[in-house]
Each structure stands twice: as structure tokens, then as C-alpha cells.
Coordinates of C-alpha atoms in Angstrom, one line a residue:
X1 CA -9.4 -24.8 -7.3
X2 CA -9.6 -24.2 -11.0
X3 CA -7.2 -26.4 -13.1
X4 CA -4.0 -25.0 -14.5
X5 CA -5.6 -25.2 -17.9
X6 CA -8.4 -22.9 -17.0
X7 CA -5.9 -20.5 -15.4
X8 CA -4.2 -20.0 -18.8
X9 CA -7.1 -18.0 -19.9
X10 CA -6.4 -15.3 -17.3
X11 CA -4.9 -12.1 -18.5
X12 CA -1.6 -11.6 -16.7
X13 CA 0.0 -8.1 -16.2
X14 CA 2.7 -6.4 -14.2
X15 CA 5.6 -8.8 -14.8
X16 CA 7.6 -6.3 -16.9
X17 CA 7.0 -3.6 -14.3
X18 CA 8.4 -5.7 -11.5
X19 CA 11.3 -7.0 -13.4
X20 CA 12.4 -3.5 -14.5
X21 CA 11.0 -1.2 -11.8
X22 CA 14.1 -1.5 -9.6
X23 CA 16.3 -0.1 -12.3
X24 CA 14.8 3.4 -11.9
X25 CA 17.5 5.9 -11.1
X26 CA 17.4 9.3 -9.5
X27 CA 18.9 12.2 -11.4
X28 CA 17.8 11.2 -14.9
X29 CA 15.9 14.0 -16.6
X30 CA 12.4 12.9 -17.5
X31 CA 10.9 13.1 -21.0
X32 CA 9.7 16.6 -22.0
X33 CA 6.1 17.6 -21.6
X34 CA 5.6 17.6 -25.3
X35 CA 5.2 13.8 -25.2
X36 CA 2.0 12.8 -27.1
X37 CA 0.7 11.0 -24.0
X38 CA 0.2 14.3 -22.2
X39 CA -1.6 16.2 -24.9
X40 CA -4.9 17.7 -24.0
X41 CA -7.9 16.5 -26.0
X42 CA -10.0 19.0 -27.9
X43 CA -13.2 20.2 -26.3
X44 CA -15.4 18.0 -28.5
X45 CA -13.6 14.8 -27.4
X46 CA -14.8 15.0 -23.8
X47 CA -15.6 11.8 -21.9
X48 CA -19.2 10.6 -21.8
X49 CA -19.3 7.1 -20.3
X50 CA -20.2 6.0 -16.8
X51 CA -18.1 3.3 -15.1
X52 CA -19.1 1.5 -11.9
X53 CA -16.5 -0.3 -9.8
X54 CA -17.2 -2.6 -6.8
X55 CA -15.0 -2.0 -3.8
X56 CA -14.6 -4.1 -0.7
X57 CA -15.1 -1.3 1.8
X58 CA -15.6 2.4 2.1
X59 CA -12.4 4.6 2.1
X60 CA -11.2 5.5 5.5
X61 CA -10.6 9.1 4.4
X62 CA -9.8 11.1 1.2
X63 CA -6.7 12.9 2.4
X64 CA -4.0 10.6 1.1
X65 CA -1.4 12.2 3.4
X66 CA -3.3 10.7 6.4
X67 CA -5.2 7.7 5.0
X68 CA -3.2 5.0 3.3
X69 CA -5.6 2.1 3.0
X70 CA -6.2 0.5 -0.4
X71 CA -9.7 1.8 -1.0
X72 CA -8.8 5.4 0.1
X73 CA -5.8 5.4 -2.3
X74 CA -7.9 3.9 -5.1
X75 CA -10.1 7.0 -5.0
X76 CA -7.5 9.7 -4.2
X77 CA -5.3 8.5 -7.1
X78 CA -8.1 9.8 -9.4
X79 CA -8.4 13.2 -7.6
X80 CA -4.8 14.2 -6.6
X81 CA -1.5 13.9 -8.5
X82 CA 2.1 14.0 -7.4
X83 CA 5.2 15.5 -9.0
X84 CA 6.2 12.1 -10.3
X85 CA 4.2 9.3 -11.9
X86 CA 4.9 5.6 -12.7
X87 CA 5.5 4.1 -16.1
X88 CA 3.0 1.2 -16.4
X89 CA 5.5 -0.9 -18.4
X90 CA 8.9 -0.1 -17.0
X91 CA 8.1 1.1 -13.5
X92 CA 10.4 4.1 -13.9
X93 CA 9.5 7.5 -12.6
X94 CA 7.8 9.5 -15.3
X95 CA 6.6 13.1 -15.6
X96 CA 3.4 14.1 -13.9
X97 CA 3.1 17.5 -12.3
X98 CA 6.9 17.8 -12.8
X99 CA 8.0 17.6 -16.4
X100 CA 11.7 17.0 -15.6
X101 CA 14.2 16.9 -12.7
X102 CA 17.8 17.0 -11.9
X103 CA 19.8 15.7 -9.0
X104 CA 22.7 17.5 -7.4
X105 CA 24.8 17.6 -4.2
X106 CA 25.5 13.9 -4.3
X107 CA 21.8 13.0 -4.2
X108 CA 20.9 15.4 -1.5
X109 CA 19.1 18.0 -3.7
X110 CA 16.5 17.6 -6.5
X111 CA 15.2 20.5 -8.7
X112 CA 11.9 20.0 -10.4
X113 CA 10.5 21.9 -13.4
X114 CA 6.8 22.1 -13.0
X115 CA 4.1 21.7 -15.6
X116 CA 2.7 25.1 -16.6
X117 CA -0.9 26.0 -16.9
X118 CA -2.2 23.5 -14.3
X119 CA -4.9 24.5 -11.9
X120 CA -6.5 22.8 -8.9
X121 CA -10.2 21.9 -9.0
X122 CA -11.0 25.0 -7.0
X123 CA -9.4 27.2 -9.7
X124 CA -6.3 28.1 -7.8
X125 CA -2.9 27.7 -9.6
X126 CA -0.5 24.9 -9.2
X127 CA 3.0 26.3 -8.8
X128 CA 6.2 26.0 -6.7
X129 CA 4.6 27.7 -3.7
X130 CA 1.8 25.1 -3.7
X131 CA 4.4 22.3 -3.8
X132 CA 6.2 23.8 -0.8
X133 CA 3.0 24.3 1.1
X134 CA 2.3 20.6 0.8
X135 CA 5.8 19.4 1.8
X136 CA 5.9 21.9 4.7
X137 CA 2.5 20.6 5.9
X138 CA 3.6 17.0 5.9
X139 CA 6.9 17.8 7.6
X140 CA 5.1 19.8 10.3
X141 CA 2.5 17.2 11.2
X142 CA 2.3 17.3 15.1
X143 CA 2.6 14.2 17.2
X144 CA -1.1 14.4 18.3
X145 CA -2.3 14.3 14.7
X146 CA 0.0 11.4 13.8
X147 CA -1.5 9.4 16.7
X148 CA -5.0 10.1 15.4
X149 CA -4.0 9.1 11.9
X150 CA -1.6 6.1 11.8
X151 CA -2.1 6.1 8.0
X152 CA 0.3 9.0 7.7
X153 CA 3.2 7.9 5.4
X154 CA 5.7 10.8 5.8
X155 CA 7.6 9.4 8.7
X156 CA 7.9 6.0 7.2
X157 CA 9.6 7.4 4.2
X158 CA 11.4 10.5 5.6
X159 CA 12.1 9.1 9.1
X160 CA 11.0 12.1 11.1
X161 CA 8.9 15.3 11.2
X162 CA 9.9 18.8 12.1
X163 CA 9.7 18.1 15.9
X164 CA 12.7 15.8 15.3
X165 CA 14.2 17.7 12.4
X166 CA 17.8 16.4 13.0
X167 CA 16.5 12.8 12.4
X168 CA 14.6 13.6 9.2
X169 CA 15.7 13.0 5.7
X170 CA 13.6 15.9 4.5
X171 CA 15.4 19.2 5.0
X172 CA 13.6 21.9 3.0
X173 CA 11.5 22.9 0.0
X174 CA 12.4 26.1 -1.9
X175 CA 10.3 27.8 -4.5
X176 CA 13.1 28.9 -6.9
X177 CA 10.5 30.4 -9.3
X178 CA 6.8 29.9 -10.1
X179 CA 7.6 26.8 -12.2
X180 CA 10.8 25.5 -10.4
X181 CA 11.0 23.9 -7.0
X182 CA 14.0 22.5 -5.1
X183 CA 13.7 19.7 -2.5
X184 CA 16.8 19.4 -0.2
X185 CA 17.5 16.3 1.8
X186 CA 19.8 15.8 4.8
X187 CA 21.2 12.6 3.2
X188 CA 21.1 10.7 0.0
X189 CA 17.9 8.7 -0.4
X190 CA 18.2 6.3 -3.3
X191 CA 14.5 5.7 -3.7
X192 CA 13.5 9.3 -3.4
X193 CA 11.9 9.7 -6.8
X194 CA 10.1 6.3 -6.5
X195 CA 8.8 7.4 -3.0
X196 CA 7.3 10.5 -4.5
X197 CA 5.0 8.3 -6.6
X198 CA 3.1 7.4 -3.4
X199 CA -0.4 8.8 -3.2
X200 CA 0.6 10.2 0.2
X201 CA 2.8 12.8 -1.6
X202 CA 0.1 14.0 -4.0
X203 CA -0.4 17.8 -4.3
X204 CA -3.5 19.3 -2.6
X205 CA -4.8 22.8 -3.1
X206 CA -3.3 24.9 -0.3
X207 CA -6.4 27.0 -0.3
X208 CA -8.6 23.9 0.2
X209 CA -6.3 22.6 2.9
X210 CA -6.7 25.8 4.8
X211 CA -10.5 26.0 4.2
X212 CA -10.9 22.4 5.2
X213 CA -8.7 22.7 8.3
X214 CA -6.9 19.7 7.0
X215 CA -4.8 19.1 10.1
X216 CA -7.8 19.2 12.5
X217 CA -9.6 15.9 12.7
X218 CA -12.9 17.2 14.1
X219 CA -15.2 15.1 12.1
X220 CA -16.1 11.4 12.3
X221 CA -17.1 9.2 9.4
X222 CA -17.5 5.4 9.7
X223 CA -15.7 5.6 13.0
X224 CA -12.7 7.4 11.5
X225 CA -11.6 10.8 12.7
X226 CA -11.3 13.1 9.6
X227 CA -10.9 16.7 8.7
X228 CA -13.3 18.6 6.5
X229 CA -10.7 18.5 3.8
X230 CA -10.6 14.7 4.0
X231 CA -14.3 14.6 3.1
X232 CA -13.8 16.9 0.1
X233 CA -10.3 16.7 -1.3
X234 CA -9.1 19.1 -4.0
X235 CA -6.3 18.2 -6.3
X236 CA -5.3 18.6 -10.0
X237 CA -6.3 15.1 -11.1
X238 CA -8.6 14.0 -13.9
X239 CA -11.6 13.5 -11.6
X240 CA -13.0 15.5 -8.7
X241 CA -15.3 14.4 -5.9
X242 CA -19.0 14.4 -6.7
X243 CA -20.6 12.7 -3.7
X244 CA -19.7 10.4 -0.8
X245 CA -22.3 8.6 1.1
X246 CA -22.5 5.5 3.3
X247 CA -22.5 3.1 0.3
X248 CA -20.8 4.9 -2.6
X249 CA -18.4 7.5 -3.8
X250 CA -19.0 9.3 -7.1
X251 CA -16.3 11.1 -9.1
X252 CA -16.8 13.3 -12.1
X253 CA -14.4 14.2 -14.9
X254 CA -12.4 17.4 -14.4
X255 CA -13.2 19.5 -17.5
X256 CA -10.1 21.6 -17.0
X257 CA -7.7 18.7 -16.6
X258 CA -4.3 19.3 -18.2
X259 CA -3.9 15.8 -19.7
X260 CA -6.0 13.2 -21.5
X261 CA -9.4 12.7 -19.9
X262 CA -10.2 9.3 -21.4
X263 CA -13.7 7.9 -22.0
X264 CA -15.2 8.0 -18.5
X265 CA -17.2 11.0 -17.4
X266 CA -18.5 9.5 -14.1
X267 CA -17.0 6.9 -11.8
X268 CA -19.3 5.2 -9.2
X269 CA -17.5 3.3 -6.5
X270 CA -20.1 1.0 -4.9
X271 CA -19.2 -0.8 -1.6
X272 CA -20.0 -4.5 -1.3
X273 CA -18.3 -5.8 1.9
X274 CA -18.7 -9.5 1.0
X275 CA -17.0 -11.3 -1.9
X276 CA -20.2 -13.1 -3.0
X277 CA -22.2 -9.8 -3.2
X278 CA -19.4 -8.3 -5.4
X279 CA -19.4 -11.3 -7.6
X280 CA -23.2 -11.3 -7.9
X281 CA -23.3 -7.5 -8.7
X282 CA -20.9 -8.1 -11.6
X283 CA -22.9 -11.1 -12.9
X284 CA -26.1 -9.0 -12.6
X285 CA -24.6 -6.1 -14.6
X286 CA -24.7 -3.7 -11.7
X287 CA -21.0 -3.1 -11.8
X288 CA -18.3 -3.1 -14.5
X289 CA -15.6 -4.6 -12.3
X290 CA -14.3 -5.4 -8.8
X291 CA -11.0 -5.9 -7.1
X292 CA -9.8 -8.7 -4.7
X293 CA -11.1 -11.8 -6.4
X294 CA -11.1 -14.6 -3.9
X295 CA -10.5 -18.3 -4.5
X296 CA -14.3 -19.0 -4.4
X297 CA -15.0 -16.1 -6.8
X298 CA -12.3 -17.4 -9.2
X299 CA -14.1 -20.7 -9.9
X300 CA -17.4 -19.1 -10.6
X301 CA -15.9 -16.4 -12.8
X302 CA -14.0 -18.9 -14.9
X303 CA -17.2 -21.0 -15.3
X304 CA -19.1 -17.9 -16.5
X305 CA -16.3 -16.9 -18.9
X306 CA -15.7 -13.6 -17.2
X307 CA -12.5 -11.5 -17.6
X308 CA -10.0 -11.9 -14.8
X309 CA -6.9 -9.7 -14.7
X310 CA -4.1 -10.8 -12.4
X311 CA -1.4 -8.6 -10.9
X312 CA 2.0 -9.9 -10.2
X313 CA 2.7 -10.3 -6.4
X314 CA 3.8 -7.0 -4.8
X315 CA 2.4 -7.5 -1.3
X316 CA 3.1 -9.6 1.7
X317 CA 0.5 -11.0 4.1
X318 CA 1.7 -11.6 7.7
X319 CA 0.7 -12.4 11.3
X320 CA 1.9 -9.5 13.4
X321 CA 3.4 -10.1 16.9
X322 CA 3.3 -7.4 19.5
X323 CA 6.4 -7.5 21.8
X324 CA 4.8 -5.0 24.1
X325 CA 2.8 -8.0 25.4
X326 CA 5.3 -9.4 28.0
X327 CA 5.2 -13.1 27.1
X328 CA 5.9 -12.3 23.4
X329 CA 9.2 -10.8 24.3
X330 CA 10.5 -14.4 24.6
X331 CA 11.9 -15.2 21.2
X332 CA 11.1 -18.9 21.8
X333 CA 7.4 -18.1 22.0
X334 CA 7.6 -16.1 18.8
X335 CA 9.5 -18.9 17.1
X336 CA 6.9 -21.4 18.3
X337 CA 4.2 -19.3 16.7
X338 CA 6.1 -19.4 13.4
X339 CA 6.6 -23.2 13.5
X340 CA 2.9 -23.7 14.4
X341 CA 1.7 -22.0 11.2
X342 CA 1.2 -24.2 8.2
X343 CA 1.7 -21.7 5.4
X344 CA 1.2 -24.3 2.6
X345 CA -2.3 -25.1 3.9
X346 CA -3.2 -21.5 4.2
X347 CA -2.1 -20.7 0.6
X348 CA -3.7 -23.7 -0.9
X349 CA -7.1 -23.0 0.8
X350 CA -7.4 -19.2 0.7
X351 CA -5.1 -17.7 -2.0
X352 CA -5.1 -17.7 -5.8
X353 CA -2.9 -20.2 -7.6
X354 CA 0.8 -19.2 -7.9
X355 CA 0.7 -17.4 -4.7
X356 CA 4.2 -18.0 -3.2
X357 CA 5.1 -18.8 0.4
X358 CA 6.9 -16.0 2.2
X359 CA 9.9 -16.3 4.5
X360 CA 10.7 -12.6 4.4
X361 CA 9.0 -9.3 3.8
X362 CA 10.7 -8.3 0.5
X363 CA 8.9 -9.8 -2.6
X364 CA 11.0 -12.1 -4.9
X365 CA 11.3 -9.7 -7.9
X366 CA 12.6 -6.8 -5.8
X367 CA 16.3 -6.2 -5.7
X368 CA 17.3 -7.1 -2.1
X369 CA 15.2 -10.3 -1.9
X370 CA 17.3 -12.9 -0.1
X371 CA 17.0 -16.4 -1.7
X372 CA 18.5 -17.9 1.5
X373 CA 16.4 -16.1 4.1
X374 CA 16.1 -18.5 7.0
X375 CA 12.7 -20.1 7.8
X376 CA 11.9 -22.3 10.8
X377 CA 9.3 -24.2 8.7
X378 CA 6.1 -25.9 9.8
X379 CA 7.0 -28.1 12.8
X380 CA 4.2 -28.4 15.4
X381 CA 6.1 -30.9 17.6
X382 CA 9.1 -28.5 17.8
X383 CA 6.7 -25.6 18.5
X384 CA 5.4 -27.5 21.5
X385 CA 8.9 -28.1 22.7
X386 CA 9.8 -24.5 22.4
X387 CA 6.8 -23.4 24.3
X388 CA 7.7 -25.9 27.1
X389 CA 11.2 -24.4 27.2
X390 CA 10.0 -20.9 27.2
X391 CA 8.4 -18.7 29.8
X392 CA 4.9 -19.3 28.4
X393 CA 2.4 -20.6 31.0
X394 CA -0.9 -20.5 29.0
X395 CA -1.3 -16.7 29.0
X396 CA -4.2 -15.5 26.9
X397 CA -3.1 -14.0 23.6
X398 CA -5.6 -11.6 22.0
X399 CA -5.7 -12.3 18.3
X400 CA -7.2 -9.4 16.3
X401 CA -8.6 -9.9 12.8
X402 CA -10.7 -7.8 10.5
X403 CA -14.4 -8.4 9.6
X404 CA -16.0 -7.3 6.4
X405 CA -12.7 -6.6 4.7
X406 CA -11.1 -7.9 1.5
X407 CA -7.7 -6.7 0.6
X408 CA -5.3 -7.7 -2.3
X409 CA -3.1 -9.3 0.4
X410 CA -5.9 -10.8 2.5
X411 CA -8.9 -11.9 0.5
X412 CA -10.9 -13.8 3.2
X413 CA -9.5 -12.7 6.7
X414 CA -12.2 -14.5 8.8
X415 CA -11.3 -17.8 7.2
X416 CA -7.6 -17.2 7.4
X417 CA -7.9 -16.3 11.0
X418 CA -9.9 -19.4 11.8
X419 CA -7.3 -21.7 10.3
X420 CA -4.3 -20.0 11.9
X421 CA -6.1 -19.9 15.3
X422 CA -6.7 -23.7 15.0
X423 CA -3.0 -24.3 14.2
X424 CA -1.8 -22.1 17.1
X425 CA -4.2 -23.7 19.6
X426 CA -3.1 -27.2 18.5
X427 CA 0.4 -26.5 19.9
X428 CA -0.8 -25.2 23.2
X429 CA -1.3 -21.5 22.7
X430 CA -4.3 -19.9 24.4
X431 CA -5.8 -17.8 21.6
X432 CA -8.6 -15.3 22.3
X433 CA -10.4 -14.1 19.1
X434 CA -10.9 -10.3 18.8
X435 CA -12.8 -9.6 15.6
X436 CA -13.0 -5.9 14.7
X437 CA -14.9 -4.5 11.7
X438 CA -12.5 -3.0 9.2
X439 CA -14.6 0.2 9.2
X440 CA -14.5 0.4 13.0
X441 CA -10.9 1.4 13.1
X442 CA -9.2 -2.0 12.7
X443 CA -6.0 -0.5 11.2
X444 CA -5.7 2.1 14.0
X445 CA -6.2 -0.6 16.7
X446 CA -3.5 -2.9 15.4
X447 CA -1.0 -0.3 14.4
X448 CA -1.2 1.6 17.7
X449 CA 0.1 0.6 21.1
X450 CA -2.4 -1.7 22.7
X451 CA -3.3 -5.2 23.9
X452 CA -3.2 -6.9 20.5
X453 CA -0.9 -9.8 20.9
X454 CA -1.3 -11.1 17.4
X455 CA -3.1 -9.7 14.4
X456 CA -3.7 -10.3 10.7
X457 CA -2.5 -7.7 8.2
X458 CA -0.4 -7.2 5.1
X459 CA 1.6 -4.6 3.2
X460 CA 1.1 -3.7 -0.4
X461 CA 4.2 -2.2 -1.9
X462 CA 3.9 1.2 -3.5
X463 CA 7.2 1.4 -5.3
X464 CA 9.8 -1.0 -6.5
X465 CA 12.5 -0.8 -3.8
X466 CA 13.2 -3.0 -0.8
X467 CA 13.1 0.1 1.5
X468 CA 9.4 0.4 0.8
X469 CA 8.8 -2.9 2.5
X470 CA 11.3 -3.2 5.4
X471 CA 11.5 0.6 6.2
X472 CA 7.8 1.3 7.1
X473 CA 7.4 -2.0 8.9
X474 CA 10.8 -2.5 10.8
X475 CA 12.7 0.7 10.4
X476 CA 11.9 1.9 13.9
X477 CA 9.9 0.9 16.9
X478 CA 6.2 1.2 16.3
X479 CA 2.9 0.4 18.0
X480 CA 2.2 -2.5 15.7
X481 CA 5.1 -4.8 16.6
X482 CA 6.8 -3.2 19.6
X483 CA 10.0 -4.4 17.9
X484 CA 13.2 -2.9 19.1
X485 CA 16.5 -3.7 17.3
X486 CA 18.8 -0.7 17.0
X487 CA 21.2 -2.6 14.8
X488 CA 18.5 -3.4 12.2
X489 CA 17.2 0.1 12.4
X490 CA 20.7 1.5 11.7
X491 CA 21.2 -1.0 8.8
X492 CA 17.9 0.0 7.2
X493 CA 18.7 3.7 7.5
X494 CA 22.1 3.1 5.9
X495 CA 20.8 0.9 3.0
X496 CA 18.3 3.6 1.9
X497 CA 21.2 6.0 1.2
X498 CA 23.4 3.5 -0.6
X499 CA 23.5 3.6 -4.5
X500 CA 21.8 0.8 -6.4
X501 CA 24.1 -2.2 -6.7
X502 CA 25.4 -5.4 -5.2
X503 CA 26.6 -3.8 -1.9
X504 CA 23.1 -2.4 -1.3
X505 CA 21.4 -5.7 -2.2
X506 CA 23.7 -7.5 0.2
X507 CA 22.8 -5.0 3.0
X508 CA 19.1 -5.9 2.4
X509 CA 19.9 -9.6 2.4
X510 CA 21.5 -9.2 5.9
X511 CA 18.5 -7.1 7.1
X512 CA 16.1 -9.8 5.9
X513 CA 18.1 -12.5 7.8
X514 CA 18.2 -10.5 11.0
X515 CA 14.4 -9.7 10.9
X516 CA 13.7 -13.4 10.2
X517 CA 15.8 -14.5 13.1
X518 CA 14.0 -12.4 15.7
X519 CA 10.4 -13.1 14.4
X520 CA 8.7 -9.7 14.9
X521 CA 6.0 -11.0 12.6
X522 CA 5.4 -14.2 10.6
X523 CA 5.3 -13.6 6.8
X524 CA 2.8 -16.0 5.3
X525 CA 2.5 -15.3 1.5
X526 CA 3.3 -13.1 -1.4
X527 CA -0.3 -13.1 -2.7
X528 CA -1.4 -13.0 -6.3
X529 CA -4.3 -10.5 -6.5
X530 CA -6.8 -10.2 -9.3
X531 CA -9.7 -8.1 -10.7
X532 CA -12.8 -9.3 -12.4
X533 CA -14.2 -7.2 -15.3
X534 CA -17.4 -7.2 -17.4
X535 CA -17.2 -7.7 -21.2
X536 CA -17.8 -4.0 -21.5
X537 CA -14.1 -3.4 -20.6
X538 CA -11.6 -3.6 -23.4
X539 CA -8.6 -2.8 -21.2
X540 CA -7.9 -2.1 -17.5
X541 CA -4.5 -0.5 -16.4
X542 CA -3.7 -3.2 -13.8
X543 CA -0.6 -2.3 -11.7
X544 CA 1.2 -4.3 -9.1
X545 CA 1.5 -1.1 -7.0
X546 CA -2.2 -0.4 -7.6
X547 CA -1.4 2.8 -9.6
X548 CA -4.6 2.4 -11.6
X549 CA -6.0 5.7 -12.9
X550 CA -9.3 5.3 -14.6
X551 CA -8.6 7.7 -17.5
X552 CA -6.7 4.7 -18.9
X553 CA -9.7 2.3 -18.7
X554 CA -10.7 1.5 -22.3
X555 CA -14.3 0.6 -23.0
X556 CA -15.6 -1.3 -26.0
X557 CA -17.7 0.7 -28.4

């Protein structure tokens, strides 16, 4: 591992965002669209540079409403925009396609003033009808589509779709006028504005959605069922899709973009599915940067004097436990699994320095983090005793882990799996490895009902609120964990409607304790993630929530 001295050369970003992001409030009018940051450059100032970025895998799909993996979102953030953006410094909601908003009816209604003169890439106008077409589409997603696309985020945020309308937080969308839209909710949702910053709620052209039969997944790409729209998305963003083949995605600058277009005319996302090949591509000058620096990369990058940009921790890596597997319904078996895992060794071997051990799923700088969340600790002897006292009789436990994948929360999954498997086997668990290539539907396999007893995964937060962590993971029974605790479900639902403050924080403290006590999964680490950049890059807009739009990349002359 590099020494602490060498680490001081690393550019650190994101701390202010995390410290202040949770202070974002609903109902505060946003700055007016006359802000200098939103001025459109003159025709002669158009971008001309090419920028090449190394990614760890191909996107699973380019419809952000249905594909929520890191690499899909990285690309769709450039193409589609939402009503609300994220301030890179404070983390507060900022104007994007909406220029201002007001809250009414005790937090159950929001009225948005829309930016005028914006058009989608296909030339159709962005207006209130387009906003409602998108919201109504997400609300109406049928159950069959949701099963095909477990990356859908609407239910995790709004609790239910139109087939269970009485359970949904979303009520309706009304086009008040061409440039004014009202979203009505069934209950107060404290993090509503922050949730709208998710790429999943970006605006797509209604005409393109219809032409691309966006809700019919009748195509297959890299083993993923996709719609025609998901292979050719149309938004209002600063870039549009050029080409997408088996090894790369090319985006081109949108000449009609309403905001600043930056310096980059063409972005090439090239896939390198192994950390060493990404590193070598950067050293050879084939790419200008890559994400998900591993411990091994870090040493070599420091020795070569390359730029490294670290993000503050805003993700949690965990071992998932599926209680639909009968033997894992015994809490003592789940507790034995937790006690068998040596988190310190895993972090020391496989994660970047300053990665913190996790005993809960809410990161430390988020309001609602519980400093006293219980942890059973690493105790192999006690784990063996618990197994002997439980109903476990050597049953085979299928342990799924991804191949050819590097994520900000999981830099080297094969190595992490091997170490955890060794630790679990040492206490008497019968582990069967089930490696699945990331591009062969790994996410769908472990997030859907099935025979996965254990699996490796993580969650990268998208906005600064505890609900963004515990809600999607443990707010209801799902195919990933088979976890069923109506009391926790009810507390999570109540907390999301409580105003910011001590009472809400205490509710999340209680939720964290209850989740920890029942061990539906074992949180391992709050990883530090990092990017590597060539000397050509003067500034990169690193963001803990990965809100990294390439118009803000600054290149040296």
C-alpha cells in the first residue's frame, strides 16, 4: 500500500458536498434562470475537443428509468436531464430543466416553473406535457416489465406503481400551462427534490419513447433485455448518442443545447474490463481517464506521478443474504456469517486507504447515521458455536459473485469473494462458488428471487438522505434479500415523511439498529473510490453521487 505521505498528493473532493448535502430543503425557490452558469455560449465558442474515458464495463442499457448500474448512469447523465440538478459544492437541489419551484399542501404538492426554449434532441419541445408523459410512464410500469428490468428505481423511491396506487407516494402530474407543471404526492416526502436528481427521473422525449416502444423489451444486448429506445435514448442533455458497439459508446455535443457546452465535442467511452488494462491504456495515452482505481492501480499511478482524484465515501459494499433459502431464515446462521467475516482484512487488502469499516448501511456523513449501531464483530470461534446451536447441517450455500466488473464500491470482486469464501469455509459453512459475468445479467440474477444464498454487491448513494440507502434496500420485501420485517418497513415509510431534524435522525438510528440485529446482509465497508486522469485534464467534476457531467471537464490548453 502507498505510504500516507504519498497519499497526500491525491486530490480530494466531495467533502463539502457530503457535509452540507443533507441540509437541502424542499420548498425553497431555486435561483432564477438568469444565473451566469446557465448562459448559452455564442455560436463561435462551440466545443472542439475529443475526450476518451475508460469504463469497467458496457452499460446495461441507456434508458435510465430501467437501467441503474453505474456505467449506464455515467452515460445517460450526459444525454438526459431531470427537473432538478445537484450543486457540486453544497449538494443542494439546483435548477436544471426547472428554473424554480414552490412547495404547498404541507409538502404534498410541488409546482415547477420550466425552462423555456428547450428542445429534445429529436427537435420536439420540452414542456409540461412532456414532464407528465414521463411521470405517467414511470407510474404505469406494469409488473411484467419491472420483473424484466430490476434496475427500475421508481418503486424504490415512490413505493408503488399505478397497479397499487393506494400505496404509492406519487399521486398525479398536472400540466398547469406549457411552462408550469404540478406534481402531487399522497404524503409528505422529505427527500422529494433530492430524489428527482436521480438519473432515473430524467426527461425523455415522449415522441422518442413512443417510436422506440420504450416499455417493450424486445431486443437483447449483452444478455440484457432492452427496448429500442434504450439503444437510442433522446433527451435534452449536452450530448446525444453517436454510436454504441460491443466495446465503446460515442457521444457528440448537442449543438442546440440550452446551457454551456464546455470544451468537449466528442466523448468516447471505451470498455476495459480488467483494472490492469485500464491502467495501461492511460499510461499508453489511449484514454484521458478511468474510474474505479484499485489498490494495485494506486501504487503504480503514484509511482508514475499520475493524477488521482478521490471521492468521499458515499457507497456501502455488502454481502447479501437471501432468506428465501430456508437455512438462512435462522438468525443464528446469519449472525455466524457476520462473525466469520474479517472486515479489517478485506479493507486492508482490497480497498483504498481511509476506507471505513461498516456496521450499517447509512454512510457516516449522512444525517441518520448511528454512531452506536450494533456489530457482532469478527469472532470465528463464536461463529462456529452459533452454527452448532443453529439448524445448519452443512447445507450447500450458493455464493454469487461478479466477474469482469469493477465498481466504485467493489474494485476487485473476484479477490474479495475468494477471501470471504475462505473465511466462511473456515467456520464450517459449505460454500459453493457461482461466478457470473457482470454483463451476463449478474444484477438481475442476485436482485430477483432465486437460489442465490449469498452474493457480493453494493449500493452507491444518489442523493444525500438516509432514505436513499435503507429505503431501496430494506423498505419492502424484495428478491435480493427475501427480508420481511413489517415493523422496519413501517418505520422507513414514516421516516421519509418526517421533517428534517432530531426526531427524524433518531428514527433512522432505530431503523439502523433493527436492521443490524436481524442481519439481512452484512455491510463490509464504506469505500473510498478514485479516478485516474492524464495530464491533459485540468479539472474533473468528481462527485460522491457520481453526478459527473462532462461539460464541466476542463482540459489544459
